[in-house]
């Protein structure tokens, strides 16, 4: 990303599955060292520290004690959503910045509390939305942002995956919307550069489902650029599965672009009108995108620290990410109440 990085000390809280993705990235972030590992399950904290070679680091089960002993610059929160508010409150009160796993919180109320606490502490609390850090999504977005397709009319995302997790997800309510669609809704905001104004959603549990509760949903969002975002998702679909990133199609007034969620990108725009169907010409994928987006977790963590150094807010800073989380909770409310829901109402809890 250019330029020297300051030395930074980080403390990890929550040493479960996803923390490995963060810890693999740490050695690729210049100047970053891990000073502490905290987990309610001490054995997990110890295991992570050993596995990744941070043998001098503090190991503990209590965040307050770890903060006091190690004085980190930033806390990486890889705990579960229910712990998010308490981790944020404690870390921000100790003067740390927080970089957290998704989702921002387990409720809109707790998410708003986190935003208020970060503002009061004058610290950054941001969310890891790693699906923004992929070269194909950056290129797909650029087609729209550059105006190559004309004004955006519609963005569609399809996500069907037969995910046999076992464990807590099989018992969880709103499992698709809460645990997965947060990524796709956040991606829609990134791709369009717009925010949702209203949503209509329906959730259901497909026949033969191995989940206790609804694992599929359709949603239609009205975006504040006048476009419509449609979403069809299922974690309970065997066959013809989509990418984890979902499959995307953007329709503009002069052309369309498609992204298969992996490396496949294509777009075409009108070359000549006058006959029943216009003549189209293909576009090659845009070359310009932010360099950090090609480096997964390491790129995102470097971007986070670069923002701190430059006194800028990262694009997934809590009060921005709140707008992605609100799409999830508005969709859940719409499905429960069988009506269209205003995002403003969910953001301000009316
Ligand atoms: N970005 C992604 O692609 C992605 C992928 C998987 C998981 N996640 C998210 O990461 C988070 C963690 O998921 P996971 O799969 O690693 O779960 P996990 O259950 O494997 O790990 C969570 C860990 O946090 C610990 N913990 C819980 N509350 C704590 C507290 N108050 N203090 C200290 N430790 C605490 C648990 O003991 C456990 O070790 C979730 O929010 C999940 O949605 C994100």
Short mmCIF file of C-alpha atoms and ligand atoms in Angstrom, two decimals:
data_model
loop_
_atom_site.label_atom_id
_atom_site.label_comp_id
_atom_site.label_asym_id
_atom_site.label_seq_id
_atom_site.Cartn_x
_atom_site.Cartn_y
_atom_site.Cartn_z
CA UNK A 1 0.00 0.00 0.00
CA UNK A 2 3.07 2.21 -0.02
CA UNK A 3 4.72 4.08 2.87
CA UNK A 4 6.01 2.74 6.17
CA UNK A 5 3.52 1.49 8.73
CA UNK A 6 3.74 2.34 12.42
CA UNK A 7 4.37 -0.53 14.82
CA UNK A 8 1.03 -1.70 16.19
CA UNK A 9 0.03 -4.07 18.98
CA UNK A 10 -3.12 -6.17 18.60
CA UNK A 11 -5.04 -8.36 20.99
CA UNK A 12 -7.34 -11.12 19.73
CA UNK A 13 -10.53 -11.91 21.61
CA UNK A 14 -12.41 -15.02 20.45
CA UNK A 15 -10.00 -17.74 19.34
CA UNK A 16 -12.41 -20.00 17.42
CA UNK A 17 -12.69 -21.02 13.78
CA UNK A 18 -12.52 -17.68 11.96
CA UNK A 19 -9.64 -16.29 14.03
CA UNK A 20 -7.29 -18.49 11.96
CA UNK A 21 -8.06 -16.36 8.89
CA UNK A 22 -6.98 -13.22 10.77
CA UNK A 23 -3.88 -14.80 12.32
CA UNK A 24 -2.65 -16.16 8.98
CA UNK A 25 -2.78 -12.57 7.67
CA UNK A 26 -0.94 -10.92 10.59
CA UNK A 27 2.65 -11.71 9.44
CA UNK A 28 1.82 -10.03 6.12
CA UNK A 29 0.93 -6.74 7.84
CA UNK A 30 4.17 -4.76 8.37
CA UNK A 31 4.71 -3.59 11.96
CA UNK A 32 1.84 -5.62 13.45
CA UNK A 33 2.39 -7.92 16.41
CA UNK A 34 0.00 -9.96 18.55
CA UNK A 35 0.30 -9.22 22.27
CA UNK A 36 -2.62 -11.17 23.68
CA UNK A 37 -5.10 -13.99 23.09
CA UNK A 38 -8.36 -14.09 25.03
CA UNK A 39 -11.10 -16.73 24.99
CA UNK A 40 -13.62 -17.95 27.54
CA UNK A 41 -12.08 -21.31 26.69
CA UNK A 42 -8.47 -20.80 27.77
CA UNK A 43 -7.25 -23.87 25.86
CA UNK A 44 -8.38 -22.28 22.59
CA UNK A 45 -6.49 -19.05 23.33
CA UNK A 46 -3.35 -21.03 24.16
CA UNK A 47 -3.67 -23.17 21.07
CA UNK A 48 -3.96 -20.17 18.73
CA UNK A 49 -0.96 -18.41 20.29
CA UNK A 50 1.18 -21.53 19.93
CA UNK A 51 -0.03 -22.44 16.46
CA UNK A 52 0.87 -19.01 15.09
CA UNK A 53 4.15 -18.63 17.01
CA UNK A 54 3.18 -15.82 19.47
CA UNK A 55 4.71 -17.58 22.46
CA UNK A 56 5.40 -14.39 24.46
CA UNK A 57 1.81 -13.17 24.18
CA UNK A 58 -0.56 -12.90 27.16
CA UNK A 59 -3.14 -15.69 27.37
CA UNK A 60 -6.33 -15.17 29.34
CA UNK A 61 -10.08 -15.58 29.69
CA UNK A 62 -10.87 -12.01 30.82
CA UNK A 63 -10.61 -9.12 28.38
CA UNK A 64 -10.22 -6.41 31.08
CA UNK A 65 -7.19 -8.13 32.57
CA UNK A 66 -5.64 -8.73 29.14
CA UNK A 67 -6.09 -5.07 28.17
CA UNK A 68 -4.56 -3.93 31.42
CA UNK A 69 -1.53 -6.21 31.03
CA UNK A 70 -0.86 -5.69 27.31
CA UNK A 71 -2.09 -2.15 26.43
CA UNK A 72 -2.82 -2.93 22.76
CA UNK A 73 -3.63 -0.34 20.07
CA UNK A 74 -6.39 -2.47 18.63
CA UNK A 75 -8.64 -5.36 19.62
CA UNK A 76 -9.59 -7.92 16.99
CA UNK A 77 -13.05 -9.18 17.96
CA UNK A 78 -13.64 -12.70 16.64
CA UNK A 79 -16.18 -13.66 19.31
CA UNK A 80 -19.83 -14.50 18.67
CA UNK A 81 -22.42 -11.75 17.90
CA UNK A 82 -23.89 -11.92 21.44
CA UNK A 83 -20.53 -10.86 22.92
CA UNK A 84 -19.95 -7.97 20.48
CA UNK A 85 -21.35 -5.12 22.61
CA UNK A 86 -19.55 -6.15 25.78
CA UNK A 87 -16.23 -6.60 23.94
CA UNK A 88 -16.61 -3.24 22.18
CA UNK A 89 -17.56 -1.40 25.36
CA UNK A 90 -14.60 -2.81 27.29
CA UNK A 91 -12.03 -2.30 24.50
CA UNK A 92 -13.16 1.24 23.61
CA UNK A 93 -13.18 2.24 27.30
CA UNK A 94 -9.54 1.10 27.47
CA UNK A 95 -8.73 3.47 24.58
CA UNK A 96 -8.40 0.77 21.90
CA UNK A 97 -9.65 0.74 18.35
CA UNK A 98 -11.72 -2.34 17.47
CA UNK A 99 -11.76 -4.36 14.29
CA UNK A 100 -14.61 -6.85 14.53
CA UNK A 101 -15.97 -9.87 12.72
CA UNK A 102 -19.38 -9.58 11.14
CA UNK A 103 -22.12 -9.06 12.14
CA UNK A 104 -21.59 -5.73 13.92
CA UNK A 105 -23.96 -6.87 16.70
CA UNK A 106 -26.74 -9.27 17.58
CA UNK A 107 -29.40 -6.51 17.54
CA UNK A 108 -29.88 -3.00 16.16
CA UNK A 109 -29.95 -1.69 19.71
CA UNK A 110 -26.53 -3.13 20.51
CA UNK A 111 -25.18 -1.99 17.14
CA UNK A 112 -26.29 1.58 17.89
CA UNK A 113 -24.70 1.36 21.35
CA UNK A 114 -21.40 0.34 19.75
CA UNK A 115 -21.56 3.31 17.36
CA UNK A 116 -22.26 5.72 20.24
CA UNK A 117 -19.45 4.26 22.38
CA UNK A 118 -16.93 4.51 19.52
CA UNK A 119 -17.91 8.12 18.88
CA UNK A 120 -17.68 9.01 22.60
CA UNK A 121 -14.27 7.32 22.91
CA UNK A 122 -12.96 8.96 19.73
CA UNK A 123 -11.87 5.52 18.48
CA UNK A 124 -12.57 3.53 15.33
CA UNK A 125 -14.79 0.46 15.48
CA UNK A 126 -14.98 -1.22 12.07
CA UNK A 127 -16.31 -4.51 10.71
CA UNK A 128 -14.51 -7.14 8.65
CA UNK A 129 -16.61 -7.48 5.50
CA UNK A 130 -14.05 -9.58 3.68
CA UNK A 131 -16.21 -10.10 0.61
CA UNK A 132 -15.50 -6.48 -0.38
CA UNK A 133 -11.84 -7.46 -0.75
CA UNK A 134 -11.94 -9.43 -3.98
CA UNK A 135 -10.69 -8.22 -7.32
CA UNK A 136 -13.77 -9.36 -9.32
CA UNK A 137 -16.24 -7.48 -7.08
CA UNK A 138 -14.10 -4.35 -7.34
CA UNK A 139 -14.15 -4.63 -11.14
CA UNK A 140 -17.88 -5.37 -11.24
CA UNK A 141 -18.51 -2.32 -9.06
CA UNK A 142 -16.31 -0.15 -11.27
CA UNK A 143 -18.47 -0.94 -14.33
CA UNK A 144 -21.42 0.59 -12.47
CA UNK A 145 -19.55 3.43 -10.80
CA UNK A 146 -17.90 4.51 -14.09
CA UNK A 147 -21.29 4.96 -15.72
CA UNK A 148 -20.38 2.49 -18.49
CA UNK A 149 -23.82 0.83 -18.15
CA UNK A 150 -25.69 4.12 -17.76
CA UNK A 151 -27.89 4.68 -14.74
CA UNK A 152 -28.46 1.53 -12.68
CA UNK A 153 -31.98 0.09 -12.94
CA UNK A 154 -31.66 -3.20 -11.10
CA UNK A 155 -29.15 -5.35 -9.25
CA UNK A 156 -29.91 -9.05 -8.72
CA UNK A 157 -28.15 -11.55 -6.46
CA UNK A 158 -28.77 -15.29 -6.41
CA UNK A 159 -27.36 -17.53 -3.73
CA UNK A 160 -28.25 -21.20 -3.40
CA UNK A 161 -25.95 -23.46 -1.47
CA UNK A 162 -26.64 -26.79 0.22
CA UNK A 163 -24.69 -26.04 3.39
CA UNK A 164 -24.57 -28.97 5.82
CA UNK A 165 -22.87 -27.24 8.77
CA UNK A 166 -24.14 -29.30 11.65
CA UNK A 167 -23.93 -27.46 15.00
CA UNK A 168 -25.57 -24.21 16.11
CA UNK A 169 -26.62 -23.01 12.64
CA UNK A 170 -29.01 -25.94 12.25
CA UNK A 171 -30.94 -24.65 15.28
CA UNK A 172 -30.66 -20.90 14.62
CA UNK A 173 -33.61 -18.63 13.73
CA UNK A 174 -33.24 -16.53 10.53
CA UNK A 175 -30.05 -18.46 9.88
CA UNK A 176 -29.59 -17.36 6.26
CA UNK A 177 -30.42 -13.69 6.76
CA UNK A 178 -28.47 -13.24 9.99
CA UNK A 179 -25.41 -15.34 9.35
CA UNK A 180 -24.91 -15.10 5.58
CA UNK A 181 -27.05 -12.49 3.86
CA UNK A 182 -25.31 -9.74 5.85
CA UNK A 183 -22.38 -10.33 3.47
CA UNK A 184 -24.56 -10.15 0.35
CA UNK A 185 -26.50 -7.08 1.54
CA UNK A 186 -23.24 -5.33 2.40
CA UNK A 187 -21.90 -6.30 -1.04
CA UNK A 188 -24.98 -4.75 -2.67
CA UNK A 189 -24.24 -1.47 -0.87
CA UNK A 190 -20.62 -1.63 -1.98
CA UNK A 191 -21.51 -2.47 -5.60
CA UNK A 192 -24.16 0.22 -5.99
CA UNK A 193 -22.66 2.84 -3.68
CA UNK A 194 -26.28 3.28 -2.52
CA UNK A 195 -28.26 2.54 0.64
CA UNK A 196 -31.56 0.72 1.03
CA UNK A 197 -34.71 2.72 1.76
CA UNK A 198 -37.31 -0.06 2.04
CA UNK A 199 -37.59 -3.84 1.87
CA UNK A 200 -40.17 -6.52 1.25
CA UNK A 201 -39.06 -9.99 2.31
CA UNK A 202 -40.38 -13.52 2.73
CA UNK A 203 -38.55 -16.28 4.62
CA UNK A 204 -39.33 -20.00 4.51
CA UNK A 205 -37.90 -23.42 5.24
CA UNK A 206 -37.63 -25.49 2.03
CA UNK A 207 -39.07 -29.03 1.88
CA UNK A 208 -36.62 -31.61 3.23
CA UNK A 209 -34.73 -28.90 5.12
CA UNK A 210 -32.11 -30.02 7.64
CA UNK A 211 -32.54 -26.68 9.48
CA UNK A 212 -35.04 -26.14 12.32
CA UNK A 213 -36.02 -22.68 11.07
CA UNK A 214 -36.26 -20.70 7.83
CA UNK A 215 -33.12 -21.18 5.75
CA UNK A 216 -34.30 -19.50 2.54
CA UNK A 217 -35.46 -15.98 1.74
CA UNK A 218 -36.42 -13.67 -1.09
CA UNK A 219 -36.14 -9.93 -0.63
CA UNK A 220 -36.66 -6.84 -2.73
CA UNK A 221 -34.95 -3.62 -1.64
CA UNK A 222 -35.55 -0.10 -2.93
CA UNK A 223 -32.21 1.71 -3.01
CA UNK A 224 -31.75 5.46 -2.60
CA UNK A 225 -30.28 5.81 -6.10
CA UNK A 226 -33.67 4.75 -7.47
CA UNK A 227 -32.53 1.21 -8.33
CA UNK A 228 -34.06 -2.04 -7.12
CA UNK A 229 -31.97 -4.78 -5.50
CA UNK A 230 -33.45 -8.27 -5.61
CA UNK A 231 -32.13 -11.17 -3.55
CA UNK A 232 -32.94 -14.88 -3.68
CA UNK A 233 -31.03 -16.91 -1.12
CA UNK A 234 -31.06 -20.43 0.27
CA UNK A 235 -28.69 -22.40 2.45
CA UNK A 236 -30.81 -25.46 1.86
CA UNK A 237 -30.61 -26.15 -1.87
CA UNK A 238 -29.03 -29.30 -3.24
CA UNK A 239 -27.65 -29.04 -6.78
CA UNK A 240 -26.40 -26.31 -9.13
CA UNK A 241 -24.93 -24.43 -6.18
CA UNK A 242 -23.73 -20.84 -6.44
CA UNK A 243 -20.50 -19.32 -5.20
CA UNK A 244 -20.28 -18.13 -1.55
CA UNK A 245 -20.14 -14.64 -3.03
CA UNK A 246 -23.54 -15.23 -4.80
CA UNK A 247 -24.18 -14.68 -8.51
CA UNK A 248 -24.78 -11.09 -9.59
CA UNK A 249 -26.35 -9.21 -12.49
CA UNK A 250 -26.53 -5.45 -12.89
CA UNK A 251 -28.90 -3.89 -15.41
CA UNK A 252 -28.16 -0.36 -16.47
CA UNK A 253 -30.00 1.83 -18.98
CA UNK A 254 -27.42 1.15 -21.72
CA UNK A 255 -26.19 -2.34 -20.87
CA UNK A 256 -25.72 -5.12 -18.35
CA UNK A 257 -22.91 -6.72 -16.34
CA UNK A 258 -22.73 -10.13 -14.72
CA UNK A 259 -20.43 -11.65 -12.10
CA UNK A 260 -20.59 -15.36 -11.27
CA UNK A 261 -19.17 -14.76 -7.78
CA UNK A 262 -15.81 -16.26 -8.76
CA UNK A 263 -13.59 -15.08 -11.60
CA UNK A 264 -16.27 -14.84 -14.33
CA UNK A 265 -17.14 -11.28 -15.33
CA UNK A 266 -18.88 -10.11 -18.47
CA UNK A 267 -20.66 -7.00 -19.64
CA UNK A 268 -22.12 -5.59 -22.83
CA UNK A 269 -23.44 -2.19 -23.80
CA UNK A 270 -25.52 -0.89 -26.66
CA UNK A 271 -23.52 -0.25 -29.83
CA UNK A 272 -26.45 0.53 -32.14
CA UNK A 273 -30.20 0.84 -31.65
CA UNK A 274 -33.02 0.90 -34.23
CA UNK A 275 -33.91 -2.78 -34.67
CA UNK A 276 -36.05 -5.00 -32.38
CA UNK A 277 -33.01 -5.81 -30.25
CA UNK A 278 -30.12 -3.38 -30.08
CA UNK A 279 -26.68 -4.40 -31.26
CA UNK A 280 -24.41 -4.91 -28.27
CA UNK A 281 -20.69 -4.67 -27.81
CA UNK A 282 -18.75 -6.48 -25.04
CA UNK A 283 -16.78 -4.52 -22.42
CA UNK A 284 -13.53 -5.75 -20.94
CA UNK A 285 -13.30 -5.77 -17.14
CA UNK A 286 -12.05 -2.46 -15.70
CA UNK A 287 -8.38 -2.41 -14.72
CA UNK A 288 -8.58 0.16 -11.91
CA UNK A 289 -9.38 -0.97 -8.37
CA UNK A 290 -7.90 -0.36 -4.88
CA UNK A 291 -4.73 -2.48 -4.60
CA UNK A 292 -5.58 -3.63 -1.05
CA UNK A 293 -8.63 -5.48 -2.31
CA UNK A 294 -6.52 -8.20 -3.91
CA UNK A 295 -4.94 -9.33 -0.63
CA UNK A 296 -7.85 -10.81 1.37
CA UNK A 297 -7.60 -10.40 5.15
CA UNK A 298 -4.01 -9.07 4.98
CA UNK A 299 -5.09 -6.33 2.55
CA UNK A 300 -8.10 -5.37 4.64
CA UNK A 301 -6.11 -5.25 7.90
CA UNK A 302 -3.44 -3.09 6.23
CA UNK A 303 -6.16 -0.81 4.88
CA UNK A 304 -7.62 -0.54 8.40
CA UNK A 305 -4.25 0.55 9.86
CA UNK A 306 -3.59 2.91 6.94
CA UNK A 307 -6.92 4.62 7.68
CA UNK A 308 -5.95 4.98 11.36
CA UNK A 309 -2.64 6.58 10.36
CA UNK A 310 -4.27 8.97 7.94
CA UNK A 311 -7.10 9.87 10.34
CA UNK A 312 -9.69 8.49 7.89
CA UNK A 313 -12.63 6.21 8.60
CA UNK A 314 -12.50 2.77 6.95
CA UNK A 315 -15.44 2.15 4.61
CA UNK A 316 -16.89 -0.45 7.02
CA UNK A 317 -16.68 1.82 10.10
CA UNK A 318 -19.50 0.89 12.50
CA UNK A 319 -21.89 3.73 11.68
CA UNK A 320 -21.65 2.89 7.95
CA UNK A 321 -21.86 -0.87 8.52
CA UNK A 322 -25.00 -0.24 10.60
CA UNK A 323 -26.76 0.40 7.25
CA UNK A 324 -25.90 -3.14 6.08
CA UNK A 325 -27.04 -4.66 9.39
CA UNK A 326 -30.27 -2.66 9.16
CA UNK A 327 -31.00 -4.38 5.81
CA UNK A 328 -30.90 -7.74 7.64
CA UNK A 329 -33.13 -6.68 10.53
CA UNK A 330 -35.55 -4.85 8.23
CA UNK A 331 -35.84 -7.99 6.05
CA UNK A 332 -36.53 -10.13 9.14
CA UNK A 333 -39.21 -7.68 10.30
CA UNK A 334 -40.79 -7.56 6.86
CA UNK A 335 -41.01 -11.36 6.71
CA UNK A 336 -42.44 -11.58 10.24
CA UNK A 337 -45.04 -8.83 9.72
CA UNK A 338 -45.85 -9.53 6.05
CA UNK A 339 -45.36 -5.91 5.03
CA UNK A 340 -42.90 -3.53 3.46
CA UNK A 341 -40.50 -2.09 6.05
CA UNK A 342 -38.74 1.27 5.98
CA UNK A 343 -35.00 1.14 6.69
CA UNK A 344 -35.25 4.51 8.40
CA UNK A 345 -37.66 2.99 10.93
CA UNK A 346 -35.24 0.15 11.68
CA UNK A 347 -32.24 2.48 11.87
CA UNK A 348 -34.02 4.72 14.37
CA UNK A 349 -36.09 1.86 15.93
CA UNK A 350 -39.55 3.20 15.30
N1 LIG B 1 -16.20 -13.18 7.59
C1 LIG B 1 -16.49 -14.45 7.40
O1 LIG B 1 -16.46 -14.95 6.27
C2 LIG B 1 -16.82 -15.29 8.58
C3 LIG B 1 -16.72 -16.69 8.53
C4 LIG B 1 -17.02 -17.43 9.68
C5 LIG B 1 -17.41 -16.76 10.85
N2 LIG B 1 -17.52 -15.41 10.85
C6 LIG B 1 -17.98 -14.70 12.06
O2 LIG B 1 -16.97 -14.77 13.06
C7 LIG B 1 -17.55 -14.85 14.35
C8 LIG B 1 -17.00 -16.08 15.08
O3 LIG B 1 -17.29 -17.23 14.32
P1 LIG B 1 -16.49 -18.61 14.52
O4 LIG B 1 -16.96 -19.50 13.43
O5 LIG B 1 -15.05 -18.35 14.68
O6 LIG B 1 -17.14 -19.09 15.91
P2 LIG B 1 -16.47 -20.07 17.01
O7 LIG B 1 -17.61 -20.51 17.86
O8 LIG B 1 -15.61 -21.07 16.34
O9 LIG B 1 -15.51 -19.09 17.85
C9 LIG B 1 -15.97 -18.08 18.70
C10 LIG B 1 -15.04 -18.06 19.93
O10 LIG B 1 -15.36 -16.92 20.71
C11 LIG B 1 -15.27 -17.31 22.08
N3 LIG B 1 -16.08 -16.38 22.87
C12 LIG B 1 -17.42 -16.21 22.87
N4 LIG B 1 -17.76 -15.21 23.70
C13 LIG B 1 -16.63 -14.73 24.24
C14 LIG B 1 -16.34 -13.69 25.16
N5 LIG B 1 -17.30 -12.95 25.70
N6 LIG B 1 -15.03 -13.47 25.49
C15 LIG B 1 -14.06 -14.23 24.95
N7 LIG B 1 -14.27 -15.23 24.06
C16 LIG B 1 -15.54 -15.46 23.71
C17 LIG B 1 -15.76 -18.75 22.12
O11 LIG B 1 -15.32 -19.44 23.26
C18 LIG B 1 -15.16 -19.30 20.82
O12 LIG B 1 -13.87 -19.86 21.02
C19 LIG B 1 -19.08 -14.89 14.12
O13 LIG B 1 -19.61 -13.62 14.33
C20 LIG B 1 -19.21 -15.32 12.68
O14 LIG B 1 -20.38 -14.78 12.06
C21 LIG B 1 -17.23 -14.68 9.76
#
